[in-house]
Coordinates of C-alpha atoms in Angstrom, one line a residue:
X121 CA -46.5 -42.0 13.5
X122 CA -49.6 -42.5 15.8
X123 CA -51.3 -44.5 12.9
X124 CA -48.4 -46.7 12.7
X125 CA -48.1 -47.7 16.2
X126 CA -52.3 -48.1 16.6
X127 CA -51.6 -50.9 13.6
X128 CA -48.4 -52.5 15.2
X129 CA -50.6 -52.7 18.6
X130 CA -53.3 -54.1 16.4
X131 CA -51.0 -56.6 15.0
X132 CA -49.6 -57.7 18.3
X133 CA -53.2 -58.1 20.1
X134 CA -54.7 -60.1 16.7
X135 CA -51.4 -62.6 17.2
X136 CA -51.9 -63.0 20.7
X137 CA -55.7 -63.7 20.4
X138 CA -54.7 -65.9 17.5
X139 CA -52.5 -68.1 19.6
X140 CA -55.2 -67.9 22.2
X141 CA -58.1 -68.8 20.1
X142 CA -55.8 -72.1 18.7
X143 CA -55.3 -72.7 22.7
X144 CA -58.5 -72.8 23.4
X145 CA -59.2 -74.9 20.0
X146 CA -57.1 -77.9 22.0
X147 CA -58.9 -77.1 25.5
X148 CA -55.8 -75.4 26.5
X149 CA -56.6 -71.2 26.2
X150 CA -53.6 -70.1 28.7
X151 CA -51.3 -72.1 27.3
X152 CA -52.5 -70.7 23.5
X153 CA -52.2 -67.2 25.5
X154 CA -48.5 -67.9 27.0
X155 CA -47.3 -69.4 23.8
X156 CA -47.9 -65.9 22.1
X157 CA -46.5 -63.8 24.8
X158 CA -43.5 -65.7 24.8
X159 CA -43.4 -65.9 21.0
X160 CA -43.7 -62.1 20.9
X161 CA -41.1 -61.8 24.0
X162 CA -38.6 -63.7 22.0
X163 CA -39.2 -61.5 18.9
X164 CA -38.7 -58.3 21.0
X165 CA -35.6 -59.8 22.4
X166 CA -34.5 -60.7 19.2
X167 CA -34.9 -56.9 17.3
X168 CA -33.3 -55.3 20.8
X169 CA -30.0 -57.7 20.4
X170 CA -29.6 -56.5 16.6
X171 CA -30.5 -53.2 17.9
X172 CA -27.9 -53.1 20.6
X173 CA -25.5 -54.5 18.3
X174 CA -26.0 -51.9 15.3
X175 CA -25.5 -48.6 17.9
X176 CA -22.6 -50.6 19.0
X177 CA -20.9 -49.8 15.5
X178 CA -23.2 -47.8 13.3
X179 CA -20.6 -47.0 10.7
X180 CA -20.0 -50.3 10.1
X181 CA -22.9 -50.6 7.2
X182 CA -24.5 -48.0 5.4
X183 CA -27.8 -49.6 6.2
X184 CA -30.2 -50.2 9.2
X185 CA -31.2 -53.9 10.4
X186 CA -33.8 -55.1 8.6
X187 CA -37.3 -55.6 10.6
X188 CA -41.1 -55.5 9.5
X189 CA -43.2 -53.4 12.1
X190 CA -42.9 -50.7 14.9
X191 CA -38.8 -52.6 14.8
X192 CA -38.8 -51.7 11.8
X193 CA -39.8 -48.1 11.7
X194 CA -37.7 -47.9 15.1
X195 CA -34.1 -48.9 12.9
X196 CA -34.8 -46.3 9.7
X197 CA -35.6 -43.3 11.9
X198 CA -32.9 -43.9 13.5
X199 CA -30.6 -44.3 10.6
X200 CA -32.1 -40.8 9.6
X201 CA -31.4 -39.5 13.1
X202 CA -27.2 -40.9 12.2
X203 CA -27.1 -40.0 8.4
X204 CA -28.3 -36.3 9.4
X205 CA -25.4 -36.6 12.4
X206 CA -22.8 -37.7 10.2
X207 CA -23.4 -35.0 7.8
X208 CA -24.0 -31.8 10.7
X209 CA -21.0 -33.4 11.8
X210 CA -18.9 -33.6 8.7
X211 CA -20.5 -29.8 7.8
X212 CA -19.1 -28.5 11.2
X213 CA -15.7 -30.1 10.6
X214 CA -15.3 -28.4 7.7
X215 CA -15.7 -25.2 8.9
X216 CA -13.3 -25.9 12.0
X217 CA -10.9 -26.7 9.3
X218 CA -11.6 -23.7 7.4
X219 CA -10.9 -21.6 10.3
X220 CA -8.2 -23.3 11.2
X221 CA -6.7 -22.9 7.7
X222 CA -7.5 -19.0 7.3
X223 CA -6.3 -18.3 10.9
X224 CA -2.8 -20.7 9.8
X225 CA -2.9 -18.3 6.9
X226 CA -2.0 -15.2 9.4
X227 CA 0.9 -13.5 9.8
X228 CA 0.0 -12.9 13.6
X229 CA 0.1 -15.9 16.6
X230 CA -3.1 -16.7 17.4
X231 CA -3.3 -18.7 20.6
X232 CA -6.5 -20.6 22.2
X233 CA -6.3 -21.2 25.8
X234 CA -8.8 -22.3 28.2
X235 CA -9.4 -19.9 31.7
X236 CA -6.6 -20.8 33.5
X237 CA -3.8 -21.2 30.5
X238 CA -4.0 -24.4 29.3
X239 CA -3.4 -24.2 25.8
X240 CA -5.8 -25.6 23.4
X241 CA -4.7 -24.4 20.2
X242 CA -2.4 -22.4 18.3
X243 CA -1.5 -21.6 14.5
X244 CA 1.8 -22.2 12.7
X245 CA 2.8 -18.3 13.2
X246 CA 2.5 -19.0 17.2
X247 CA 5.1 -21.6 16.7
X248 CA 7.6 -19.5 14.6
X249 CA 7.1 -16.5 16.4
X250 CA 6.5 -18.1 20.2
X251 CA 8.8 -21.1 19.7
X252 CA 5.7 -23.1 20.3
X253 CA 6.2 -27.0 19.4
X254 CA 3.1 -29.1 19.0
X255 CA 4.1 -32.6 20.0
X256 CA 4.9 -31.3 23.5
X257 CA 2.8 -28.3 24.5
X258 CA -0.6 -29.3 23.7
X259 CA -2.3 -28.9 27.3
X260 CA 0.7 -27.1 28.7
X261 CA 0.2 -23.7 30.7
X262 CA 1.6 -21.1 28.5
X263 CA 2.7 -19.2 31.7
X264 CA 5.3 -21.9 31.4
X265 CA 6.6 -21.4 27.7
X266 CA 6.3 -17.5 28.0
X267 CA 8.2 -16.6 31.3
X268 CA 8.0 -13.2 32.0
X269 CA 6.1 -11.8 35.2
X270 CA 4.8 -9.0 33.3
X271 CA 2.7 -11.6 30.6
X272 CA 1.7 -13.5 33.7
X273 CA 0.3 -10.5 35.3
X274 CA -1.4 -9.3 31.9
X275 CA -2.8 -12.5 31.3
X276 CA -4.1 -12.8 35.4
X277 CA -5.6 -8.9 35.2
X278 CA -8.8 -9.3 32.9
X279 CA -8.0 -6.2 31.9
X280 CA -6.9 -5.9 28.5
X281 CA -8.2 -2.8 27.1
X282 CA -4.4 -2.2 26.5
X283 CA -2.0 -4.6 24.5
X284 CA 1.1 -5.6 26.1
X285 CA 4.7 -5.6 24.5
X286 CA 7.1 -7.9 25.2
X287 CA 10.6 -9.2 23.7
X288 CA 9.8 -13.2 22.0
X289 CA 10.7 -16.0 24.8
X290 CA 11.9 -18.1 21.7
X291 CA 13.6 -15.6 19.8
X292 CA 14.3 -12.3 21.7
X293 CA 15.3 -10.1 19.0
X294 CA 11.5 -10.3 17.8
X295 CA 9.4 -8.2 19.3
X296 CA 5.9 -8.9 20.0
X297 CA 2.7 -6.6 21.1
X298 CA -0.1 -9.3 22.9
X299 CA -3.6 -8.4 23.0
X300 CA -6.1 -10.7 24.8
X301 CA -9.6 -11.5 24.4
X302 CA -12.2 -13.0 26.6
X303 CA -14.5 -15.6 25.2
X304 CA -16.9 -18.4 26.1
X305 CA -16.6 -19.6 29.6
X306 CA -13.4 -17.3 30.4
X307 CA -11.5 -18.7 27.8
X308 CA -8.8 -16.7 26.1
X309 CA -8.0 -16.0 22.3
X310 CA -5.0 -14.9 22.0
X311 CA -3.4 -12.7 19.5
X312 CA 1.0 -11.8 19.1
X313 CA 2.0 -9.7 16.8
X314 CA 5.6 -9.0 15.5
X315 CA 6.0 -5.2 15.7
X316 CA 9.7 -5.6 15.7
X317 CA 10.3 -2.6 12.8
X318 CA 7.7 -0.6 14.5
X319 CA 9.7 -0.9 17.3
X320 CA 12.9 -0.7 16.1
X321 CA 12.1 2.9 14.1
X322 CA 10.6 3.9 17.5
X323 CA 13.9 3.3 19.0
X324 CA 15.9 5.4 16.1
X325 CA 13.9 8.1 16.3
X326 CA 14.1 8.0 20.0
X327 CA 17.8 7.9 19.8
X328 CA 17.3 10.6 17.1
X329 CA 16.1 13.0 19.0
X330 CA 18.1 12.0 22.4
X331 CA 21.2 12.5 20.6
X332 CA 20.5 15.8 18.1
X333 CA 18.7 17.5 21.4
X334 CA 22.3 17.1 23.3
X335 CA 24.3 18.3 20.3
X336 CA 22.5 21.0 20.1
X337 CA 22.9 22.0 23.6
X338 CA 26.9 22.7 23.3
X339 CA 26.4 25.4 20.6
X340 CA 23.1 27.0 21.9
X341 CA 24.9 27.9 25.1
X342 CA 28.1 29.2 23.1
X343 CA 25.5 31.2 21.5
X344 CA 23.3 32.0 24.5
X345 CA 26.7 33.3 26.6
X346 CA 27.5 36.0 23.4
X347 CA 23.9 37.1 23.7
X348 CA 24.2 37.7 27.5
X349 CA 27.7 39.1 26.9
X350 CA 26.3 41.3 24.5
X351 CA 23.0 41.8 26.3
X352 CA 25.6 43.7 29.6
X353 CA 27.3 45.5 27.1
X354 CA 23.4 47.3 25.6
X355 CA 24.4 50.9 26.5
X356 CA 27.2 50.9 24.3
X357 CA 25.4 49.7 21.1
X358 CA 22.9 52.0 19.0
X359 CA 19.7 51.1 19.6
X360 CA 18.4 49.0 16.3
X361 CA 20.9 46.3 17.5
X362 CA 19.6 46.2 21.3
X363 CA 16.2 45.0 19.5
X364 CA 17.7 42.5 17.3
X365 CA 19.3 40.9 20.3
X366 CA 16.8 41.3 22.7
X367 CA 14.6 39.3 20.2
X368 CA 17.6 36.6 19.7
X369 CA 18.1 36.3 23.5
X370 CA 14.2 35.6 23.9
X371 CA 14.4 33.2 21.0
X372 CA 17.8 31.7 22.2
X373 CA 16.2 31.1 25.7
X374 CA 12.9 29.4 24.1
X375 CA 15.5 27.1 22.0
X376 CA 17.0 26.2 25.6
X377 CA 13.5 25.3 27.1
X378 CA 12.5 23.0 24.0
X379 CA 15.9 21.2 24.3
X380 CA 16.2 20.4 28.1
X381 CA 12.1 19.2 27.4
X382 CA 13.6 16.7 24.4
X383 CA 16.3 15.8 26.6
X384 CA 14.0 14.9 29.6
X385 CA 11.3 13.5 27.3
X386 CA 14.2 11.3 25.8
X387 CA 15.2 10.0 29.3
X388 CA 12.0 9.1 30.6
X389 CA 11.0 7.2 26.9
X390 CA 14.3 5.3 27.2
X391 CA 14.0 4.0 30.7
X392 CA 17.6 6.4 31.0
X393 CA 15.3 8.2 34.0
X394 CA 13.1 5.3 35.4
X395 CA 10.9 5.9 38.6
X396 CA 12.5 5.1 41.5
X397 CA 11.2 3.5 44.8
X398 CA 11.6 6.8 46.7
X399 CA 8.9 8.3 48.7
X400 CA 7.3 12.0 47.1
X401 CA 5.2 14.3 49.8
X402 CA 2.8 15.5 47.4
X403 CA 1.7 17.9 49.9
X404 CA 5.2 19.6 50.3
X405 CA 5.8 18.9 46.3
X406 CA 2.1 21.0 45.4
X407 CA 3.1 23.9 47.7
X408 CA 6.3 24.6 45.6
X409 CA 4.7 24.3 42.4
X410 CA 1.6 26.4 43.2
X411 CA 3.7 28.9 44.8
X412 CA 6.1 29.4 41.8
X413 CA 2.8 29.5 39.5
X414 CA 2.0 32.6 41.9
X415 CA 5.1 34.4 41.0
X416 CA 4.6 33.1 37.4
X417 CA 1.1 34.3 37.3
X418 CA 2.9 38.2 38.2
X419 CA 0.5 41.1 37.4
X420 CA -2.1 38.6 35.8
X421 CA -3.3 38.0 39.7
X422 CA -4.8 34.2 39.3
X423 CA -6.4 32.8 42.0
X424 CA -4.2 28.9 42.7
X425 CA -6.4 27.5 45.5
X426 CA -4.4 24.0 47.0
X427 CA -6.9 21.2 48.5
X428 CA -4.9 17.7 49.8
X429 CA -7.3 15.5 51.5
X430 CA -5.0 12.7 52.1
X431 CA -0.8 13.0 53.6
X432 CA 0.2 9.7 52.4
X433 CA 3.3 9.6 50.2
X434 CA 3.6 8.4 47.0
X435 CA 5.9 6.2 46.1
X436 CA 8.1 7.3 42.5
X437 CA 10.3 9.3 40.8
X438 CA 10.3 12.9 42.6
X439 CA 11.8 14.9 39.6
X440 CA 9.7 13.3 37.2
X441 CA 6.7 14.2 39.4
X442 CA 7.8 17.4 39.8
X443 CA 8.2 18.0 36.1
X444 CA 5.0 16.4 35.6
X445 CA 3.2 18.3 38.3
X446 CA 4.5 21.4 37.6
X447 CA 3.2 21.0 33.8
X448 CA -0.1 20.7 34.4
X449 CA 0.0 23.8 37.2
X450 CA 2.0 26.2 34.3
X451 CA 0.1 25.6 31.7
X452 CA -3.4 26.3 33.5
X453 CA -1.9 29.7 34.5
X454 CA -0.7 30.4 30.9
X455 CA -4.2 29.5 29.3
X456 CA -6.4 31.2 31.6
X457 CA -7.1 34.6 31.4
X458 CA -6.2 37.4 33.8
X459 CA -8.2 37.1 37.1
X460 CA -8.8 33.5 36.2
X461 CA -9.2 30.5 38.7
X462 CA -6.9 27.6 38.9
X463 CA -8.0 24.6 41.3
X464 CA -5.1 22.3 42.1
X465 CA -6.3 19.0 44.1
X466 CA -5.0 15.8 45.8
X467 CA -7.3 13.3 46.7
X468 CA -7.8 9.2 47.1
X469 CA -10.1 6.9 47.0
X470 CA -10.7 2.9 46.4
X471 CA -9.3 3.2 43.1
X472 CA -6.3 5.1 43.7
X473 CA -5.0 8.4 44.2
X474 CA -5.6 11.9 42.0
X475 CA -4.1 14.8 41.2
X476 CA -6.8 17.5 39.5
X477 CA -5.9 21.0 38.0
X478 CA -8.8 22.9 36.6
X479 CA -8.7 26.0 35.2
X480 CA -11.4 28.9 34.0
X481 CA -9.8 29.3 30.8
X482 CA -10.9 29.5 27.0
X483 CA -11.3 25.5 26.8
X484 CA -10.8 22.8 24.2
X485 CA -12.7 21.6 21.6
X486 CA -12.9 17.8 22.7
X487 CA -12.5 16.4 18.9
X488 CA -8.4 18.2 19.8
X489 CA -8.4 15.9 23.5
X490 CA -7.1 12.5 22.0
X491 CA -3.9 14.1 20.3
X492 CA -3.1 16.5 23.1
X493 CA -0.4 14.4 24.8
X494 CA 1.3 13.8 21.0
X495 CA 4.7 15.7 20.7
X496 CA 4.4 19.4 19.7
X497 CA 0.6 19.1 19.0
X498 CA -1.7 22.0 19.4
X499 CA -5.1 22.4 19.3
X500 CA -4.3 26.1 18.6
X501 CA -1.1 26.6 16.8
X502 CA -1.6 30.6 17.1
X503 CA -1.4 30.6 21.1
X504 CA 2.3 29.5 21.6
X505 CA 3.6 33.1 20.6
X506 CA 1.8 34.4 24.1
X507 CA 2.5 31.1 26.2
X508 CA 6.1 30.5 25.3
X509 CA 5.5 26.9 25.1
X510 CA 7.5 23.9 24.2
X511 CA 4.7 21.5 23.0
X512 CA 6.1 18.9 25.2
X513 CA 4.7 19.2 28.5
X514 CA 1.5 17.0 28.1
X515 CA 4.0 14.2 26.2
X516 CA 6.0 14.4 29.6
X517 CA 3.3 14.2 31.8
X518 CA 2.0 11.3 29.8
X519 CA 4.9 9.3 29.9
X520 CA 5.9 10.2 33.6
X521 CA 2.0 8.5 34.2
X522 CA 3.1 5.5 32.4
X523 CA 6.3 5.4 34.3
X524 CA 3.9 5.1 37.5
X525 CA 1.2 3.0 36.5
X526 CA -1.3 5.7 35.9
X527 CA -2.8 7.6 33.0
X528 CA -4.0 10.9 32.2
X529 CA -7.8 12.1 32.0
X530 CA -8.3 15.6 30.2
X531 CA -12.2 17.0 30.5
X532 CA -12.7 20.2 28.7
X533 CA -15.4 22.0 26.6
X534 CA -14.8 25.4 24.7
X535 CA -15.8 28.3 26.8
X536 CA -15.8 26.4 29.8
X537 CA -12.1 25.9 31.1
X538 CA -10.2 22.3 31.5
X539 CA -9.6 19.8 34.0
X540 CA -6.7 17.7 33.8
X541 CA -6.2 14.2 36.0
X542 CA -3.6 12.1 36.4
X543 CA -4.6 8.9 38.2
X544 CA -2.5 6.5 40.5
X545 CA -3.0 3.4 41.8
X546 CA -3.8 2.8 45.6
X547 CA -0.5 0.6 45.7
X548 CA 1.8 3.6 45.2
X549 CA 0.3 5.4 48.0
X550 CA 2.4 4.8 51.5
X551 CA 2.0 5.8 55.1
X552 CA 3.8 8.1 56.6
X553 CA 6.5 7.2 58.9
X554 CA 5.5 9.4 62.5
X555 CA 8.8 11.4 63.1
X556 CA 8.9 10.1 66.6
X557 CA 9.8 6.5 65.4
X558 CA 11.5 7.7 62.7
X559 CA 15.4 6.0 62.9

């Protein structure tokens, strides 16, 4: 490249002292010297106007002006420059459209929006599953095709560690689960999913057990009432049958306990027992549990120590606190040994409010602490004949959480007892109301 432009410089300064020399030839050398300035002015002008004209419409021919000299080398590099464009061009279109093709392929909506909404694209599943139409909602915030508060605050969070579920704006007997993911310069991809027979055998089996649990109950007291009937009447019957229905009154009353936990579990599930806006003292609500886990601790003597380092009230569902509450509180005094510690506290701060109860019992094995909160799992399926357990209590305390915005936190090694947390957010948390200017 060098050597070519030393040869065009060459060229021009030989031309110019040629025009020069015939100048001075006539007795004339500036005007020999001005005629090959202008002369190589016009030239110049000349290759810039075909150049301007040619990067004007490049496409338009398939090859560069043709020129002689640095013009020349200037017009096939940059044809090379174009030609190697065109085809990086051509080489990333293809794989847009390739993309764009597999992603079409998908079952699930797959939505591209820019930080704010705006939607950029979408595949053909968006538009059967979302009602999306592409003539009219290219650009448009997708707030304003899928109207539901609870999509707009999703989408507004930034936190999407957990997919939402929500009913199709389009078609509401499809029902969708929406994760979101956070790309380039706070951009969105999108992803809806039609879970609708997941959700719909989640429903039967939820109406399953709701509805067996209650039919159950009818009998089981029938049942439970001759046992207790019997149960008065001991003295009079040889002693072989007092066992047998000692032992059927114990199991009769451990049928009663699993069926009023399926029944609540059932309510809270199906939004039958939703949390309410009433106000819960925790305070008040702690003392009752802890002292009840007193008289259930009996001979046994645990020590239940209470710390609340904030009196606000939370707002909620009392029962559903209570039941949650108290199932934490229970089951640390019926997995810790006798003489055992069991730390119950209430505390807040930035993030929210928390209820902790650690125990000195045996422990878990943390590869068991994922699958605690499923229905009837244990991590030891021999301790239930001591503890009298359901297997239900963590699945209520679970879903009571949910119910409130919050989520449970279970920290436990063998050997080393458990800590179980349930975590609320600061907005649930209200002042107290001073009894003075209470109406």
């Amino acid at each position: 490249m060098h050597h070519n432009w030393s040869r065009y410089l060459r060229l021009i300064l030989t031309a110019i002292g040629g025009t020069t020399l015939a100048g001075l030839y006539f007795g004339q050398p500036l005007y020999g010297l001005l005629v090959g300035l202008v002369a190589y002015l016009w030239w110049t002008l000349i290759q810039a106007r075909r150049l301007y004209q040619w990067l004007g419409n490049p496409s338009a021919t398939d090859e560069p002006p043709q020129s002689i000299g640095l013009w020349g080398d200037i017009f096939d590099n940059l044809h090379k420059l174009h030609q190697n464009h065109l085809l990086t061009q051509d080489r990333l279109r293809a794989r847009i459209n390739r993309v764009q093709e597999s992603t079409n392929a998908m079952r699930d909506g797959v939505i591209m929006t820019d930080a704010k909404g705006a939607m950029e694209w979408w595949n053909g599943s968006a538009e059967h599953l979302l009602g999306f139409r592409r003539s009219t909602d290219q650009g448009q915030y997708i707030h304003n095709l899928i109207r539901s508060p609870v999509f707009k605050a999703y989408f507004d969070a930034r936190d999407y560690r957990e997919p939402l579920e929500l009913n199709s704006p389009a078609k509401p007997h499809i029902h969708l689960q929406i994760q979101i993911s956070l790309f380039g310069d706070d951009d969105r991809l999108i992803v809806a999913k039609d879970v609708t027979r997941l959700f719909q055998l989640e429903q039967m089996r939820r109406d399953f057990v709701g509805n067996v649990s209650h039919e159950m109950r009818t009998p089981l007291t029938v049942i439970s009432g001759y046992l207790e009937t019997l149960m008065d009447h001991g003295d009079e019957l040889p002693p072989k049958w007092r066992r047998a229905i000692n032992t059927m009154a114990a199991q009769s009353s451990r049928m009663e306990a699993l069926i009023t936990d399926l029944i609540l579990l059932s309510k809270i599930e199906t939004g039958e027992h939703t949390a309410d806006e009433t106000l819960t003292d925790v305070e008040a609500l702690l003392g009752q549990i802890c002292h009840d886990a007193k008289a259930l601790s009996g001979d046994k003597n645990h020590q239940i120590d209470v710390s609340i380092n904030d009196h606000r009230l939370l707002r909620g569902d009392d029962s559903q606190l209570r039941s949650a509450f108290s199932n934490l509180v229970f089951n640390a005094v019926k997995y810790t040994p006798a003489g055992g510690r069991v730390t119950v506290s209430w505390t807040t701060n930035r993030d929210g409010a928390h209820l902790s109860v650690k125990d000195t019992g045996i422990g878990i094995d943390p590869v068991h602490i994922p699958r605690l909160t499923e229905r009837f799992y244990r991590a030891d399926p021999s301790r239930h004949k001591d503890t009298g357990g359901t297997g239900l209590g963590l699945a209520i305390v679970k879903h009571v959480l949910i119910n409130h915005d919050g989520n449970l936190e279970i920290r436990s090694k063998i050997g080393e007892g458990s800590e179980f947390i349930c975590h609320f957010p600061r907005q649930r948390l209200v002042e107290r109301v001073p009894e003075s200017t209470a109406v």
